[in-house]
XYZ file of C-alpha atoms in Angstrom:
711
model
C -29.360 0.038 -10.531
C -29.158 0.378 -6.759
C -26.033 -1.110 -5.227
C -27.038 -1.255 -1.605
C -24.865 -3.832 0.169
C -26.524 -7.251 0.134
C -25.443 -10.588 1.564
C -28.298 -12.820 0.449
C -27.135 -15.489 -1.987
C -29.477 -17.635 -4.053
C -27.563 -20.875 -4.467
C -27.556 -23.013 -7.563
C -28.389 -26.683 -7.200
C -25.080 -28.457 -7.802
C -24.931 -31.949 -9.286
C -22.507 -34.762 -8.480
C -20.672 -33.890 -11.702
C -20.336 -30.266 -10.555
C -18.826 -31.425 -7.278
C -16.152 -33.399 -9.070
C -15.411 -30.359 -11.243
C -14.824 -27.993 -8.376
C -13.307 -30.280 -5.731
C -9.690 -29.486 -4.739
C -7.202 -31.948 -6.129
C -4.901 -33.813 -3.803
C -1.269 -34.362 -4.696
C -2.000 -37.767 -6.254
C -4.679 -36.315 -8.489
C -7.847 -37.431 -6.637
C -10.295 -34.784 -5.371
C -11.009 -34.611 -1.651
C -14.711 -34.285 -2.363
C -14.517 -37.289 -4.674
C -12.840 -39.353 -1.973
C -15.593 -38.421 0.453
C -18.250 -39.566 -1.987
C -16.649 -42.876 -2.886
C -15.072 -43.733 0.450
C -11.929 -44.906 -1.311
C -8.299 -43.852 -1.287
C -5.429 -43.637 1.186
C -4.343 -40.509 3.031
C -1.739 -38.487 1.172
C 0.542 -36.119 3.112
C 3.128 -33.777 1.630
C 5.235 -30.819 2.718
C 5.392 -27.789 0.465
C 7.850 -24.912 0.844
C 7.173 -21.418 -0.403
C 6.500 -17.814 0.565
C 3.872 -16.068 2.652
C 2.463 -13.079 0.742
C 0.308 -11.470 3.438
C 2.817 -8.614 3.719
C 6.001 -7.402 2.055
C 8.314 -9.414 4.305
C 7.761 -12.527 2.163
C 8.611 -14.903 5.017
C 9.529 -18.432 4.042
C 6.949 -21.031 5.140
C 6.526 -24.805 5.087
C 3.036 -26.227 4.782
C 1.830 -29.674 5.784
C -0.916 -30.709 3.354
C -3.077 -33.787 3.980
C -5.480 -34.957 1.293
C -5.472 -31.513 -0.273
C -6.097 -29.650 2.992
C -3.621 -27.337 4.676
C -3.280 -28.626 8.236
C -0.147 -26.844 9.502
C 2.069 -23.847 8.754
C 5.663 -23.581 9.955
C 8.551 -21.229 9.310
C 11.117 -22.292 6.736
C 14.572 -22.401 8.301
C 16.205 -22.297 4.868
C 14.607 -18.960 3.955
C 16.078 -15.494 4.528
C 13.619 -15.008 7.428
C 15.113 -18.038 9.216
C 11.920 -19.738 10.336
C 10.036 -16.606 11.407
C 6.249 -16.660 10.993
C 3.851 -14.136 12.538
C 0.218 -14.592 13.541
C -0.875 -13.774 10.001
C 1.179 -16.566 8.473
C -0.156 -19.041 11.022
C -3.700 -17.924 10.107
C -3.238 -19.066 6.506
C -4.891 -22.422 7.235
C -8.002 -20.680 8.574
C -8.340 -18.482 5.485
C -7.702 -21.189 2.910
C -10.477 -23.341 4.398
C -12.752 -20.575 5.694
C -16.502 -21.058 5.393
C -16.683 -17.348 4.568
C -14.991 -17.782 1.194
C -16.969 -17.027 -1.935
C -18.003 -20.441 -3.183
C -19.065 -19.720 -6.774
C -19.265 -16.799 -9.226
C -22.222 -14.569 -8.386
C -24.273 -11.994 -10.289
C -26.502 -9.419 -8.598
C -30.140 -9.815 -9.563
C -32.531 -7.542 -7.730
C -31.945 -7.686 -3.987
C -29.843 -10.855 -3.970
C -26.802 -12.503 -5.528
C -27.336 -15.597 -7.655
C -24.687 -18.250 -8.085
C -23.832 -18.837 -11.738
C -21.260 -20.703 -13.773
C -17.889 -19.210 -14.598
C -18.869 -19.037 -18.267
C -22.034 -17.055 -17.502
C -20.258 -14.653 -15.144
C -17.375 -13.929 -17.525
C -19.685 -13.490 -20.501
C -21.838 -11.091 -18.457
C -18.764 -8.984 -17.670
C -17.553 -9.077 -21.279
C -20.946 -7.946 -22.592
C -21.086 -5.067 -20.104
C -17.518 -3.997 -20.902
C -18.308 -4.017 -24.611
C -21.298 -1.742 -24.018
C -19.250 0.629 -21.861
C -16.526 0.781 -24.512
C -19.048 1.491 -27.273
C -20.689 4.339 -25.342
C -17.783 5.930 -23.463
C -14.597 4.593 -25.029
C -12.108 2.019 -23.749
C -10.673 4.467 -21.200
C -13.935 4.185 -19.265
C -12.621 0.914 -17.765
C -10.488 1.044 -14.610
C -8.886 -1.775 -12.626
C -7.956 -1.260 -8.966
C -5.762 -3.745 -7.103
C -5.288 -4.035 -3.356
C -2.672 -5.011 -0.801
C -2.347 -8.680 -1.941
C -0.780 -7.509 -5.218
C 1.855 -5.136 -3.903
C 4.987 -5.912 -5.944
C 3.276 -8.915 -7.516
C 3.972 -9.705 -11.198
C 0.253 -10.181 -11.855
C -0.047 -6.378 -11.910
C 1.953 -6.325 -15.154
C -0.546 -8.747 -16.680
C -3.426 -6.557 -15.510
C -1.726 -3.684 -17.335
C -1.458 -5.973 -20.364
C -5.193 -6.751 -20.256
C -6.123 -3.098 -19.736
C -3.864 -1.901 -22.567
C -5.160 -4.613 -24.901
C -8.687 -3.408 -24.095
C -7.540 0.165 -24.790
C -7.481 1.691 -21.306
C -4.510 3.125 -19.369
C -6.351 2.901 -16.065
C -4.768 0.327 -13.783
C -4.354 1.600 -10.210
C -2.748 -0.083 -7.205
C -2.260 0.661 -3.513
C 0.615 2.887 -4.613
C -2.148 5.470 -4.889
C -1.951 5.935 -1.107
C 0.954 3.842 0.119
C 4.775 3.935 -0.295
C 4.829 5.790 -3.641
C 5.064 9.181 -1.946
C 8.195 7.989 -0.121
C 9.708 6.624 -3.320
C 8.973 9.861 -5.179
C 10.473 12.070 -2.473
C 13.670 10.043 -2.266
C 14.023 9.829 -6.044
C 13.461 13.560 -6.526
C 16.310 14.220 -4.090
C 18.910 11.520 -4.709
C 17.577 9.775 -7.811
C 16.496 6.501 -6.255
C 14.505 4.827 -3.562
C 16.783 3.368 -0.913
C 16.647 1.655 2.463
C 18.415 2.259 5.742
C 21.546 0.139 6.081
C 20.410 -1.578 9.256
C 23.626 -3.428 10.009
C 26.027 -0.509 9.552
C 23.951 2.267 11.108
C 24.996 3.300 14.604
C 22.280 5.920 14.882
C 18.881 4.880 13.538
C 15.846 7.170 13.313
C 12.513 5.380 12.894
C 10.322 8.179 11.591
C 6.571 7.642 11.222
C 7.056 3.876 11.025
C 6.529 0.901 13.334
C 8.801 -1.963 12.143
C 7.818 -4.461 14.888
C 4.304 -4.424 13.378
C 4.982 -3.777 9.694
C 8.303 -5.650 9.390
C 8.357 -8.092 12.330
C 11.271 -10.269 11.110
C 13.548 -7.258 11.575
C 12.127 -6.038 14.893
C 15.049 -7.408 16.914
C 17.574 -5.755 14.617
C 15.846 -2.366 14.951
C 15.341 -2.577 18.714
C 18.956 -3.674 19.144
C 20.165 -0.238 18.047
C 19.104 1.096 21.456
C 21.734 -1.208 23.011
C 24.523 -0.959 20.453
C 24.088 2.656 19.344
C 21.221 5.127 19.258
C 17.575 4.458 18.399
C 15.272 7.452 17.990
C 11.533 6.964 17.349
C 9.593 9.933 15.959
C 5.862 9.348 16.274
C 2.818 10.927 17.986
C 2.213 7.482 19.504
C 4.508 5.871 22.048
C 4.746 2.515 20.356
C 6.329 -0.575 21.870
C 9.495 0.295 19.956
C 9.389 3.868 21.273
C 9.395 2.509 24.828
C 12.651 0.659 24.079
C 14.275 3.555 22.198
C 17.111 5.794 23.283
C 14.775 8.731 22.706
C 11.148 9.180 21.662
C 10.132 12.432 19.955
C 6.349 12.678 20.318
C 5.843 14.997 17.361
C 2.541 16.799 16.770
C 0.719 15.306 13.731
C 1.591 16.934 10.430
C 4.690 18.792 11.664
C 7.368 16.268 10.689
C 8.582 18.550 7.895
C 9.201 21.384 10.341
C 11.142 19.024 12.601
C 13.270 17.814 9.671
C 14.112 21.384 8.656
C 14.979 22.204 12.268
C 17.392 19.272 12.367
C 18.907 20.354 9.047
C 19.477 23.819 10.514
C 21.250 22.324 13.529
C 23.458 20.087 11.369
C 24.397 22.891 8.961
C 25.180 25.235 11.853
C 27.250 22.768 13.860
C 28.978 20.915 10.995
C 28.822 22.658 7.607
C 29.561 20.315 4.681
C 33.131 20.205 3.415
C 34.199 21.029 -0.113
C 34.025 17.419 -1.327
C 30.398 17.061 -0.244
C 29.473 20.581 -1.395
C 30.499 19.644 -4.938
C 27.824 16.922 -4.903
C 24.983 19.187 -3.726
C 22.540 21.206 -5.811
C 20.790 24.029 -3.940
C 22.747 24.045 -0.692
C 22.487 27.814 -0.242
C 18.731 27.776 -0.788
C 18.253 24.892 1.655
C 20.446 26.661 4.223
C 18.260 29.774 4.004
C 15.069 27.722 4.287
C 16.296 25.720 7.292
C 17.396 28.926 9.047
C 13.698 29.747 9.394
C 13.406 26.845 11.849
C 15.456 27.676 14.950
C 14.981 25.535 18.050
C 12.386 27.822 19.616
C 10.124 27.712 16.547
C 10.544 23.972 16.075
C 9.493 23.348 19.667
C 6.480 25.620 19.238
C 5.371 23.950 16.008
C 6.060 20.309 16.854
C 5.791 20.189 20.698
C 9.163 18.366 20.692
C 11.385 19.876 23.440
C 14.305 21.854 22.038
C 16.767 19.884 24.149
C 15.601 16.684 22.447
C 16.036 18.271 19.003
C 19.579 19.300 19.943
C 20.314 15.834 21.285
C 19.174 14.108 18.092
C 21.189 16.542 15.970
C 24.236 15.647 18.049
C 23.665 11.933 17.456
C 23.415 12.509 13.702
C 26.633 14.532 13.663
C 28.794 12.548 16.071
C 27.491 8.966 15.956
C 27.453 7.841 12.335
C 26.898 5.989 10.152
C 23.238 6.992 10.322
C 20.051 5.561 8.886
C 16.458 6.777 8.755
C 13.514 4.395 8.362
C 10.608 6.470 7.013
C 6.996 5.277 7.008
C 3.426 6.276 6.229
C 3.404 8.555 9.249
C 5.577 10.853 7.145
C 3.710 10.403 3.856
C 0.051 10.928 4.787
C 0.060 14.725 5.035
C -0.416 17.646 2.648
C 3.367 18.056 2.413
C 4.272 14.375 2.530
C 6.605 14.309 -0.480
C 8.380 17.482 0.625
C 8.787 16.082 4.139
C 10.393 12.959 2.660
C 12.682 15.232 0.663
C 13.655 17.172 3.799
C 14.449 13.959 5.678
C 16.434 12.620 2.701
C 18.339 15.920 2.505
C 19.152 15.533 6.200
C 20.603 12.092 5.492
C 22.716 13.477 2.656
C 24.160 16.174 4.913
C 24.965 13.558 7.563
C 27.010 11.443 5.136
C 24.463 8.676 4.525
C 25.516 8.322 0.859
C 29.262 8.597 1.179
C 30.695 5.556 -0.553
C 27.228 4.391 -1.618
C 27.009 1.355 -3.883
C 26.593 2.714 -7.431
C 24.069 -0.040 -8.100
C 21.817 1.606 -5.521
C 21.959 5.094 -6.982
C 22.040 5.003 -10.771
C 23.954 7.790 -12.457
C 22.234 9.666 -15.311
C 25.534 9.864 -17.182
C 26.167 6.135 -17.092
C 26.265 4.538 -20.573
C 23.168 2.423 -19.930
C 21.238 5.135 -18.071
C 18.421 5.420 -20.585
C 18.271 1.668 -21.070
C 17.768 0.812 -17.421
C 16.156 4.059 -16.182
C 16.221 5.229 -12.624
C 15.278 2.702 -9.966
C 12.531 5.143 -8.977
C 10.790 4.529 -12.288
C 9.255 1.106 -12.650
C 10.657 -0.963 -15.485
C 7.427 -2.002 -17.145
C 7.909 -5.264 -19.004
C 5.462 -7.553 -20.748
C 5.658 -10.742 -22.806
C 6.510 -10.209 -26.437
C 4.628 -9.045 -28.435
C 3.238 -6.147 -26.422
C -0.312 -4.925 -27.064
C -0.505 -1.879 -29.331
C 0.352 1.440 -27.637
C -2.506 3.717 -26.638
C -2.607 7.498 -26.658
C -4.934 8.008 -23.689
C -3.485 9.332 -20.432
C -4.372 7.651 -17.149
C -6.697 9.191 -14.591
C -4.618 11.614 -12.539
C -2.036 12.397 -15.225
C -3.322 15.906 -15.848
C -3.529 16.981 -12.195
C -0.609 14.979 -10.790
C 1.769 14.259 -13.690
C 4.690 13.291 -11.448
C 2.651 10.505 -9.882
C 2.215 9.063 -13.372
C 5.925 9.530 -14.112
C 7.098 7.617 -11.065
C 4.370 4.951 -10.953
C 3.180 4.386 -14.532
C -0.419 3.948 -13.467
C -3.677 5.723 -12.701
C -4.045 7.553 -9.392
C -6.761 5.405 -7.826
C -7.619 8.069 -5.263
C -9.099 10.123 -8.139
C -11.335 7.428 -9.603
C -14.348 8.814 -7.737
C -13.862 12.110 -9.595
C -13.832 10.287 -12.929
C -16.965 8.317 -12.051
C -19.029 11.078 -10.435
C -17.853 14.157 -12.338
C -16.318 12.744 -15.543
C -13.000 14.339 -14.573
C -10.882 14.127 -16.640
C -13.236 11.818 -18.543
C -15.959 9.315 -17.589
C -15.090 5.994 -15.957
C -18.086 3.658 -16.018
C -16.657 0.187 -15.313
C -14.484 -0.706 -12.324
C -12.889 -4.057 -11.527
C -11.649 -4.392 -7.939
C -8.997 -7.116 -8.034
C -8.084 -8.167 -4.507
C -9.177 -4.697 -3.436
C -11.715 -3.462 -0.902
C -11.490 0.090 -2.247
C -14.954 1.138 -1.095
C -13.585 0.821 2.443
C -9.857 1.480 2.156
C -9.781 4.425 -0.278
C -10.091 7.926 1.112
C -13.438 9.640 0.624
C -15.576 6.620 1.448
C -18.791 8.600 0.937
C -17.719 9.509 -2.598
C -16.658 5.966 -3.422
C -20.032 4.623 -2.314
C -21.813 7.249 -4.423
C -19.535 6.389 -7.332
C -20.455 2.715 -7.049
C -24.081 3.670 -7.630
C -23.233 5.483 -10.876
C -21.107 2.743 -12.435
C -22.485 0.637 -15.287
C -20.414 -2.282 -13.997
C -18.681 -3.020 -10.697
C -16.803 -6.332 -10.383
C -14.973 -7.723 -7.360
C -12.411 -10.524 -7.708
C -11.627 -11.790 -4.212
C -11.590 -14.955 -2.090
C -13.994 -13.283 0.373
C -17.312 -11.456 0.281
C -15.924 -8.058 1.265
C -17.878 -4.865 1.856
C -16.987 -3.815 -1.697
C -18.145 -7.189 -3.035
C -21.522 -6.672 -1.375
C -22.044 -3.596 -3.578
C -20.790 -5.212 -6.783
C -22.671 -6.473 -9.830
C -20.438 -9.526 -10.162
C -18.279 -11.325 -7.599
C -15.664 -13.813 -8.795
C -14.098 -16.279 -6.308
C -10.323 -15.964 -6.524
C -7.956 -18.459 -4.957
C -5.766 -17.364 -2.057
C -2.055 -16.867 -2.691
C -1.426 -20.330 -1.233
C -3.373 -21.892 -4.123
C -1.590 -20.000 -6.890
C 1.885 -20.406 -8.392
C 4.473 -19.011 -5.974
C 6.723 -16.788 -8.055
C 9.284 -16.621 -5.228
C 9.462 -20.360 -4.496
C 12.577 -22.459 -5.059
C 10.414 -25.599 -5.123
C 9.550 -26.203 -8.798
C 6.227 -27.853 -7.972
C 5.160 -24.948 -5.738
C 6.253 -22.474 -8.390
C 4.030 -24.324 -10.856
C 0.865 -24.849 -8.790
C 1.124 -23.284 -5.334
C 1.420 -24.475 -1.751
C -1.979 -26.203 -1.626
C -4.502 -27.352 -4.247
C -7.089 -24.896 -5.517
C -10.098 -24.929 -3.219
C -13.708 -25.276 -4.348
C -14.646 -23.522 -7.582
C -12.209 -20.668 -7.034
C -9.562 -19.995 -9.659
C -6.077 -18.462 -9.537
C -6.011 -14.808 -10.494
C -4.082 -15.331 -13.712
C -6.558 -17.992 -14.844
C -9.458 -15.631 -14.218
C -7.697 -12.854 -16.129
C -6.857 -15.071 -19.113
C -10.421 -16.401 -19.299
C -11.843 -12.876 -19.023
C -9.534 -11.784 -21.824
C -10.823 -14.630 -23.985
C -14.432 -13.673 -23.219
C -13.637 -10.084 -24.244
C -12.065 -11.177 -27.525
C -8.541 -10.459 -26.273
C -7.394 -14.062 -25.975
C -4.534 -13.533 -28.443
C -2.722 -11.517 -25.763
C -3.032 -14.345 -23.195
C -2.130 -17.571 -25.019
C -0.413 -19.191 -22.006
C -2.356 -21.830 -20.104
C -0.760 -21.187 -16.703
C 0.814 -18.315 -14.827
C 4.051 -20.266 -14.553
C 4.169 -20.610 -18.341
C 3.414 -16.889 -18.804
C 6.214 -15.972 -16.421
C 8.762 -17.901 -18.504
C 8.036 -15.998 -21.714
C 10.706 -13.467 -22.875
C 9.690 -9.894 -22.115
C 10.070 -6.544 -23.788
C 10.103 -3.045 -22.318
C 6.894 -1.130 -22.875
C 4.963 1.924 -21.682
C 8.270 3.822 -21.877
C 7.017 7.294 -22.729
C 10.152 9.266 -23.588
C 8.555 12.444 -22.229
C 8.453 10.876 -18.776
C 12.136 10.018 -18.625
C 14.453 12.227 -16.528
C 16.908 14.036 -18.753
C 20.497 14.395 -17.493
C 21.932 17.854 -18.016
C 24.966 18.185 -20.300
C 27.192 19.129 -17.363
C 25.744 16.568 -14.949
C 27.965 14.791 -12.454
C 27.785 11.036 -11.903
C 27.204 10.881 -8.146
C 23.411 10.636 -8.023
C 20.664 9.574 -10.427
C 19.176 13.057 -10.756
C 19.235 15.357 -13.798
C 22.169 17.292 -12.289
C 23.905 14.159 -11.033
C 23.915 15.746 -7.568
C 21.757 15.459 -4.485
C 19.072 17.964 -5.388
C 17.929 20.096 -2.466
C 16.390 22.270 -5.180
C 14.656 19.742 -7.420
C 15.003 20.391 -11.131
C 12.128 17.996 -11.839
C 9.751 19.836 -9.489
C 10.828 23.198 -10.896
C 10.099 22.044 -14.458
C 6.669 20.841 -13.308
C 5.875 24.254 -11.825
C 5.976 22.946 -8.256
C 7.930 24.147 -5.219
C 11.508 22.905 -5.799
C 12.660 23.244 -2.157
C 11.484 20.858 0.600
C 9.161 23.479 2.043
C 6.941 22.388 4.936
C 3.238 23.193 4.573
C 1.071 23.154 7.724
C -1.971 20.861 7.702
C -4.965 22.277 5.816
C -7.212 21.727 8.833
C -6.127 22.681 12.339
C -7.821 22.121 15.699
C -10.402 24.674 16.837
C -12.857 24.975 19.754
C -15.365 22.959 17.684
C -12.825 20.272 16.714
C -10.076 20.472 19.343
C -8.139 17.258 18.606
C -5.832 16.022 15.885
C -7.051 12.811 14.242
C -4.452 10.246 13.156
C -5.902 7.380 11.119
C -4.238 4.320 9.654
C -1.485 3.097 12.019
C -1.637 -0.661 11.714
C -2.520 -2.726 14.783
C -0.694 -6.010 15.087
C -3.875 -8.005 14.489
C -4.922 -6.608 11.102
C -3.423 -5.523 7.789
C -5.885 -2.963 6.448
C -9.190 -4.818 5.910
C -7.646 -8.287 5.789
C -8.086 -11.092 8.370
C -11.670 -10.298 9.332
C -12.376 -13.958 8.467
C -9.617 -15.368 10.694
C -10.851 -16.461 14.154
C -7.356 -16.472 15.656
C -6.487 -12.986 14.379
C -9.923 -11.590 15.171
C -9.565 -12.826 18.747
C -6.589 -10.487 19.184
C -8.651 -7.432 18.250
C -12.394 -7.991 18.009
C -13.233 -4.399 17.116
C -11.388 -1.185 16.199
C -10.165 1.008 19.047
C -9.566 4.737 19.418
C -6.518 5.661 21.493
C -7.221 8.728 23.645
C -4.939 10.527 26.116
C -6.345 10.788 29.677
C -6.454 14.594 29.486
C -8.525 14.544 26.286
C -10.767 11.814 27.702
C -11.402 13.823 30.842
C -12.328 16.957 28.896
C -14.790 14.959 26.775
C -16.206 13.028 29.729
C -14.970 9.745 28.217
C -14.034 6.659 30.236
C -11.841 3.744 29.239
C -13.715 1.061 27.276
C -16.749 3.220 26.543
C -18.359 3.428 23.129
C -17.924 6.984 21.852
C -18.598 9.044 18.746
C -15.756 10.627 16.788
C -16.993 13.672 14.887
C -15.052 15.564 12.207
C -16.098 18.272 9.725
C -16.746 15.433 7.256
C -18.502 12.660 9.174
C -19.214 10.719 12.357
C -18.402 7.186 13.476
C -18.794 5.170 16.690
C -15.845 3.315 18.200
C -14.541 1.885 21.476
C -12.222 4.214 23.451
C -8.931 3.088 24.946
C -7.572 5.686 27.364
C -3.779 5.606 27.422
C -0.855 7.935 28.065
C 0.924 6.431 25.046
C -0.792 8.829 22.663
C 0.021 12.521 22.152
C -2.172 14.651 24.457
C -3.497 16.681 21.531
C -4.528 13.827 19.257
C -6.432 10.569 18.965
C -5.301 7.550 16.936
C -7.334 4.833 15.200
C -6.670 2.027 12.674
C -7.989 1.816 9.112
C -9.690 -1.000 7.210
C -12.717 -1.511 9.467
C -16.011 -1.168 7.634
C -17.983 -0.801 10.870
C -15.867 2.165 12.011
C -14.285 3.505 8.855
C -11.966 6.456 9.581
C -12.066 7.496 5.924
C -15.541 8.872 6.644
C -13.823 11.482 8.824
C -11.089 12.660 6.435
C -11.412 15.302 3.716
C -11.239 13.920 0.190
C -10.221 17.351 -1.142
C -7.024 17.791 0.914
C -4.132 16.135 -0.909
C -0.399 16.326 -1.360
C 0.118 18.482 -4.494
C 2.823 16.152 -5.841
C 1.565 12.625 -5.099
C -2.186 13.197 -4.508
C -1.882 11.274 -1.243
C -4.657 12.064 1.271
C -3.916 13.666 4.649
C -4.979 10.591 6.601
C -2.759 11.371 9.597
C -3.512 15.034 10.205
C -7.280 15.388 10.384
C -9.270 17.082 13.163
C -12.127 15.879 15.351
C -13.995 16.039 18.653
C -15.255 13.279 20.934
C -18.850 12.892 22.035
C -20.754 10.434 24.145
C -23.273 8.628 21.925
C -26.749 10.119 21.842
C -29.350 7.932 23.461
């Protein structure tokens, strides 16, 4: 079956009874559509208080709802974000009531989608899944979630469904976001941790842009430039970099070299005392490695002036406490995990963990160590009883076993291999749950080819995304505002959401439970609502003993690592046959006369979060199309002028995009956002170049050239 993207929808003729079935319910129980038909009923207005889930900040919001419609969004003063709401939160009203929402379940038939009933759509999926299971085994099913389900408890229920079906293959955005950072920190000090923003006098923001990704804390970060030291390390001179004490405009992909150079300066100028030395594993080896990065070499590799490197080292030594906020700019390289480890090692040497709260860094020798596990390892819990255990390993386990250890899920970036090349085994059914993976995953060409080979592709989403257009079935999910708010203090909102369910959409848990019933797995989803399911007692599961870190007999109790020390030489990496030191590896591709520029893809513009908000008029007005940031010197060499449409060409593909000429970008690189189907940077990045520990793609150290479009 060809899965060319199609937008044509053949609509079902809906009866008056159907309208009453699917109309959103107002607070008093009458449907808005029903009121319109009968002309009866008084206006009903209520205020609901809950949480915005567009990003990880989870800002508190208050919604004004009139007759079942969201008419206003405000910040909640009683929440931890103290009334803050960004442009995305204010756009919630537009998305809840958008005309672009999927109105009914749809099945692809020929060159168009046909609207069908929920029963028909779910039975179609169940029949296809049964056929896939019979021919290829249960492991041939994979579920991929997107940004809306980051740290959302629904993911545990998706695991429950997948395991009940017999497949280990649930993947999330951890496949290319945040997990690499968590792994690097945990391999070094035993736990993920955050910079102590209030105590830090010297703050390094490294490969991150908090005013865009964490706007409620922007003032706190920027304030460090006034009350202490703020250093921004980024190829792009961001708004925060312009306010910083110092901006290190590092060459893409060389962050690890810079970190080792700083370690060398710190070790030379202030060697650790005996008390700290006793808590370190591999200090001599790290010292020898860092000695290979004197100031002259660091400047040559990174283009950061040696005087700036010395100045930052002085801040770290003399102006503590310190903190380092790491971001995707550090992770998306071939040595992303090792770079995180080098930066974490730098923090250890600068006293970041002296007097650390033991609840933050769990000791392997603590009595309940095995019961609670390291914070780096997700505590997978599910309602009792748990589905039967399965023996199959998830996609990615064989090639990247540490990713499985620290994330307990499939590596979604490898699903194309499983679909196209049956590696490690065939995957023939894929459910994209709140995911636009055909756009946002690396290797877009391979993902599109993989979609053609699948026996079944399902998208569950409020909107008709680019991935939905290639699917066999599209199911209309409710937005987060229409689903139970697991973070809400308001009991009513926790039970049913901020606003009534719109149209014939359904909350994600409802869809999952009904799909389970259609697949004969209803016994594992007996709860009628998500709120009810969340109240059920849980048991630990998916706790493979082979994956657990084993404390050594002589381990200390300072850090949650096998040695109980900060591990500059990682015992876990050594046992896995990987480089145990935080060695920096240069990018696999480097500029050449044919491709003279570095290509950095993925930094988030303020107006978009990946592929979200394309349906919001107010957000879209802030950035109507993707833009490529080009330094004036590179623009001049390519004959490019500001605002012109240009072609970006890499060894892997070509796209067209609007150029913005600015001195804010590194002279040797160009920068563009991700998540735009019409100018998808993943077409330009190699799908074969990956971090050997996490399998993360090198999205921020590609190569390219600029061309004027051919007439």
